[in-house]
Amino acid sequence: DLVTHIDVAASSLALAGIEIPKRIQGVDLFANDYRPRDMIFVARDRCDETVDIQRCVRTAKYKYIRNFLPHLSHLQPNQYKDGKSIIKTMRSLYSLGKLTELQSRVFLPTRPREELYDLQNDPHETVNLAGDSKHAATVQRLRIALYEWMIESRDVGLIPEPILEELGAKFGNKYYVLQGEENKTLIRDILRVIDAAESQTLVDGLKSEQASIRYWAATSLGVRGDRAHLVDLATLTHDSSSGVRIAVSLALFRLGKVSAANAMATEIANENLLTGMYAIRALEMTGAVATQHSAAILAARDSQYEFTRRIAHRLSETLDLH
């Protein structure tokens, strides 16, 4: 059956003879009135210092995956993983061109925005059907179901962590952020900007009162390489939200403004520790340009935040900074 991790709590309580509180969302898998689910939902966000945002819906036949950061590799840098011999070996083989196309996919610099797998005919998920017109209706149906689940469950994953930290302070707790009246439609509005087909929707998003929408609008413009809106982006270089400032500086860098890396280096020491981590990761994405900011990188090795320290140490080694 399709079960989720939250069912373990409900089932454990029932097996122990303890009444399941009504607020528990999981179900007792062994109850007399148990009914199997038609679909389950899965999420993956940051792991240690590696930021990722993936959501998935699974039915008996299909698995639909939405990658919200398709411009980044599946296998981003990560201290925990990169220290393992299997990853070292695979990276070496990849660099030598000795992996098959399938084995190489996780190392590619980008990944599909959407993935759809027929689990009955392709249990190892090797053939992505998301771009096949024959499966367009299935993709749309599962995408809608996933988005509605994200909205209903008050999924805060699309609110960048530096901004969520700011909102948590404003509302007293991160749990209360999406309960605020002004944030009732925030997740739906963010999804609309992320899925925008027209650049004008993104330009309008830069003017939003919501920092999260400004963040995603700036990020998308940068990833698209849309230089037509450089001036619009530049107006947010001094945005009130540190998270937005990082997104804007990285977008401007992607659009050819090398000096934008200066802002990333400055934000590493931000009192919002999540901002510092996002800033040094953004600086890492500038490649060799980061060498110009060696002082900020070396100082970050003593950051209060462990994951900022990890990136700082990795970047120091990569750039041979002393």
GROMACS .gro file of C-alpha atoms in nm, residues 16-217:
model
  202
   16ALA     CA    1   0.015   0.059   2.219
   17GLY     CA    2  -0.354   0.098   2.298
   18ILE     CA    3  -0.331   0.478   2.312
   19GLU     CA    4  -0.606   0.688   2.159
   20ILE     CA    5  -0.490   0.873   1.846
   21PRO     CA    6  -0.535   1.251   1.890
   22LYS     CA    7  -0.757   1.412   1.628
   23ARG     CA    8  -0.474   1.645   1.526
   24ILE     CA    9  -0.266   1.348   1.406
   25GLN     CA   10  -0.271   1.343   1.025
   26GLY     CA   11  -0.135   0.991   0.986
   27VAL     CA   12  -0.364   0.686   0.989
   28ASP     CA   13  -0.357   0.355   1.173
   29LEU     CA   14  -0.247   0.110   0.906
   30PHE     CA   15  -0.393  -0.183   1.098
   31ALA     CA   16  -0.733  -0.035   1.185
   32ASN     CA   17  -1.048  -0.222   1.088
   33ASP     CA   18  -1.165   0.079   0.888
   34TYR     CA   19  -0.826   0.140   0.721
   35ARG     CA   20  -0.850   0.245   0.359
   36PRO     CA   21  -0.543   0.256   0.133
   37ARG     CA   22  -0.452   0.594  -0.012
   38ASP     CA   23  -0.476   0.672  -0.383
   39MET     CA   24  -0.162   0.886  -0.366
   40ILE     CA   25   0.106   1.000  -0.125
   41PHE     CA   26   0.324   1.311  -0.117
   42VAL     CA   27   0.696   1.341  -0.057
   43ALA     CA   28   0.927   1.634   0.012
   44ARG     CA   29   1.299   1.700   0.016
   45ASP     CA   30   1.455   2.026   0.130
   46ARG     CA   31   1.794   2.129   0.265
   47CYS     CA   32   2.037   1.855   0.369
   48ASP     CA   33   2.317   1.997   0.586
   49GLU     CA   34   2.464   2.288   0.385
   50THR     CA   35   2.301   2.183   0.057
   51VAL     CA   36   1.982   2.368  -0.035
   52ASP     CA   37   1.734   2.175  -0.245
   53ILE     CA   38   1.359   2.190  -0.301
   54GLN     CA   39   1.189   1.884  -0.445
   55ARG     CA   40   0.829   1.773  -0.415
   56CYS     CA   41   0.674   1.448  -0.534
   57VAL     CA   42   0.339   1.276  -0.565
   58ARG     CA   43   0.324   0.899  -0.600
   59THR     CA   44   0.036   0.680  -0.714
   60ALA     CA   45   0.033   0.305  -0.765
   61LYS     CA   46   0.141   0.356  -1.126
   62TYR     CA   47   0.318   0.692  -1.148
   63LYS     CA   48   0.573   0.904  -0.969
   64TYR     CA   49   0.572   1.276  -1.050
   65ILE     CA   50   0.864   1.487  -0.927
   66ARG     CA   51   0.879   1.866  -0.931
   67ASN     CA   52   1.231   2.007  -0.909
   68PHE     CA   53   1.202   2.368  -0.798
   69LEU     CA   54   1.575   2.429  -0.852
   70PRO     CA   55   1.621   2.273  -1.198
   71HIS     CA   56   1.912   2.506  -1.275
   72LEU     CA   57   2.122   2.321  -1.016
   73SER     CA   58   2.273   1.973  -1.029
   74HIS     CA   59   2.109   1.677  -0.860
   75LEU     CA   60   2.438   1.616  -0.681
   76GLN     CA   61   2.534   1.955  -0.544
   77PRO     CA   62   2.843   1.986  -0.320
   78ASN     CA   63   2.788   1.836   0.025
   79GLN     CA   64   3.050   1.759   0.288
   80TYR     CA   65   2.872   1.449   0.416
   81LYS     CA   66   2.827   1.289   0.074
   82ASP     CA   67   3.146   1.409  -0.091
   83GLY     CA   68   3.358   1.243   0.177
   84LYS     CA   69   3.225   0.899   0.089
   85SER     CA   70   3.438   0.672  -0.128
   86ILE     CA   71   3.148   0.584  -0.360
   87ILE     CA   72   3.093   0.951  -0.450
   88LYS     CA   73   3.466   1.010  -0.494
   89THR     CA   74   3.487   0.710  -0.724
   90MET     CA   75   3.182   0.810  -0.926
   91ARG     CA   76   3.302   1.169  -0.965
   92SER     CA   77   3.638   1.040  -1.085
   93LEU     CA   78   3.477   0.804  -1.336
   94TYR     CA   79   3.248   1.085  -1.455
   95SER     CA   80   3.542   1.319  -1.513
   96LEU     CA   81   3.710   1.044  -1.716
   97GLY     CA   82   3.396   0.986  -1.923
   98LYS     CA   83   3.359   0.629  -1.799
   99LEU     CA   84   3.000   0.645  -1.675
  100THR     CA   85   2.698   0.560  -1.888
  101GLU     CA   86   2.443   0.827  -1.976
  102LEU     CA   87   2.215   0.699  -1.701
  103GLN     CA   88   2.491   0.691  -1.441
  104SER     CA   89   2.600   1.042  -1.536
  105ARG     CA   90   2.265   1.212  -1.486
  106VAL     CA   91   2.319   1.308  -1.123
  107PHE     CA   92   2.640   1.493  -1.217
  108LEU     CA   93   2.490   1.706  -1.493
  109PRO     CA   94   2.487   2.081  -1.414
  110THR     CA   95   2.108   2.101  -1.447
  111ARG     CA   96   1.811   1.866  -1.417
  112PRO     CA   97   1.456   1.844  -1.552
  113ARG     CA   98   1.197   2.081  -1.413
  114GLU     CA   99   0.950   1.793  -1.403
  115GLU     CA  100   0.990   1.416  -1.401
  116LEU     CA  101   0.728   1.148  -1.456
  117TYR     CA  102   0.795   0.776  -1.428
  118ASP     CA  103   0.574   0.478  -1.505
  119LEU     CA  104   0.661   0.264  -1.205
  120GLN     CA  105   0.491  -0.046  -1.338
  121ASN     CA  106   0.694  -0.054  -1.659
  122ASP     CA  107   0.998   0.138  -1.538
  123PRO     CA  108   1.045   0.061  -1.166
  124HIS     CA  109   1.400   0.200  -1.161
  125GLU     CA  110   1.280   0.537  -1.296
  126THR     CA  111   1.510   0.559  -1.596
  127VAL     CA  112   1.274   0.703  -1.859
  128ASN     CA  113   1.136   1.049  -1.788
  129LEU     CA  114   0.793   1.077  -1.953
  130ALA     CA  115   0.724   1.436  -1.847
  131GLY     CA  116   0.804   1.575  -2.191
  132ASP     CA  117   0.597   1.316  -2.378
  133SER     CA  118   0.273   1.465  -2.510
  134LYS     CA  119   0.102   1.130  -2.452
  135HIS     CA  120   0.144   1.183  -2.079
  136ALA     CA  121   0.063   1.555  -2.066
  137ALA     CA  122  -0.273   1.498  -1.899
  138THR     CA  123  -0.115   1.277  -1.631
  139VAL     CA  124   0.154   1.536  -1.561
  140GLN     CA  125  -0.105   1.810  -1.529
  141ARG     CA  126  -0.329   1.603  -1.301
  142LEU     CA  127  -0.045   1.512  -1.067
  143ARG     CA  128   0.103   1.861  -1.072
  144ILE     CA  129  -0.231   2.009  -0.967
  145ALA     CA  130  -0.269   1.749  -0.691
  146LEU     CA  131   0.082   1.823  -0.565
  147TYR     CA  132   0.032   2.199  -0.565
  148GLU     CA  133  -0.298   2.169  -0.382
  149TRP     CA  134  -0.132   1.950  -0.120
  150MET     CA  135   0.145   2.208  -0.075
  151ILE     CA  136  -0.113   2.480  -0.025
  152GLU     CA  137  -0.338   2.277   0.204
  153SER     CA  138  -0.051   2.151   0.420
  154ARG     CA  139   0.095   2.502   0.451
  155ASP     CA  140   0.422   2.390   0.300
  156VAL     CA  141   0.679   2.659   0.385
  157GLY     CA  142   0.950   2.501   0.169
  158LEU     CA  143   0.914   2.762  -0.104
  159ILE     CA  144   0.983   3.042   0.142
  160PRO     CA  145   1.363   3.082   0.128
  161GLU     CA  146   1.514   3.017   0.469
  162PRO     CA  147   1.659   3.366   0.525
  163ILE     CA  148   1.313   3.511   0.456
  164LEU     CA  149   1.136   3.246   0.664
  165GLU     CA  150   1.369   3.339   0.950
  166GLU     CA  151   1.264   3.702   0.914
  167LEU     CA  152   0.895   3.613   0.894
  168GLY     CA  153   0.924   3.381   1.193
  169ALA     CA  154   1.056   3.670   1.400
  170LYS     CA  155   0.773   3.892   1.278
  171PHE     CA  156   0.491   3.645   1.353
  172GLY     CA  157   0.645   3.498   1.668
  173ASN     CA  158   0.694   3.151   1.520
  174LYS     CA  159   0.752   3.005   1.173
  175TYR     CA  160   0.448   2.786   1.223
  176TYR     CA  161   0.228   3.096   1.236
  177VAL     CA  162   0.364   3.256   0.918
  178LEU     CA  163   0.111   3.105   0.678
  179GLN     CA  164  -0.172   3.160   0.923
  180GLY     CA  165  -0.132   3.536   0.899
  181GLU     CA  166  -0.410   3.697   0.696
  182GLU     CA  167  -0.165   3.863   0.455
  183ASN     CA  168  -0.005   3.524   0.384
  184LYS     CA  169  -0.317   3.315   0.320
  185THR     CA  170  -0.245   3.290  -0.053
  186LEU     CA  171   0.135   3.316  -0.034
  187ILE     CA  172   0.219   2.961  -0.146
  188ARG     CA  173  -0.023   2.976  -0.437
  189ASP     CA  174   0.118   3.317  -0.536
  190ILE     CA  175   0.478   3.189  -0.519
  191LEU     CA  176   0.387   2.891  -0.738
  192ARG     CA  177   0.232   3.126  -0.993
  193VAL     CA  178   0.556   3.325  -1.015
  194ILE     CA  179   0.776   3.016  -1.032
  195ASP     CA  180   0.567   2.872  -1.315
  196ALA     CA  181   0.539   3.205  -1.500
  197ALA     CA  182   0.578   3.172  -1.875
  198GLU     CA  183   0.610   3.545  -1.938
  199SER     CA  184   0.897   3.756  -1.809
  200GLN     CA  185   0.654   4.039  -1.736
  201THR     CA  186   0.500   3.829  -1.459
  202LEU     CA  187   0.847   3.812  -1.302
  203VAL     CA  188   0.903   4.185  -1.343
  204ASP     CA  189   0.572   4.247  -1.169
  205GLY     CA  190   0.683   4.002  -0.900
  206LEU     CA  191   0.986   4.220  -0.826
  207LYS     CA  192   0.741   4.484  -0.704
  208SER     CA  193   0.549   4.251  -0.473
  209GLU     CA  194   0.511   4.333  -0.105
  210GLN     CA  195   0.605   3.971  -0.033
  211ALA     CA  196   0.980   3.914  -0.003
  212SER     CA  197   0.944   3.550  -0.110
  213ILE     CA  198   0.784   3.652  -0.439
  214ARG     CA  199   1.053   3.912  -0.502
  215TYR     CA  200   1.313   3.642  -0.430
  216TRP     CA  201   1.170   3.393  -0.680
  217ALA     CA  202   1.108   3.660  -0.944
   0.00000   0.00000   0.00000
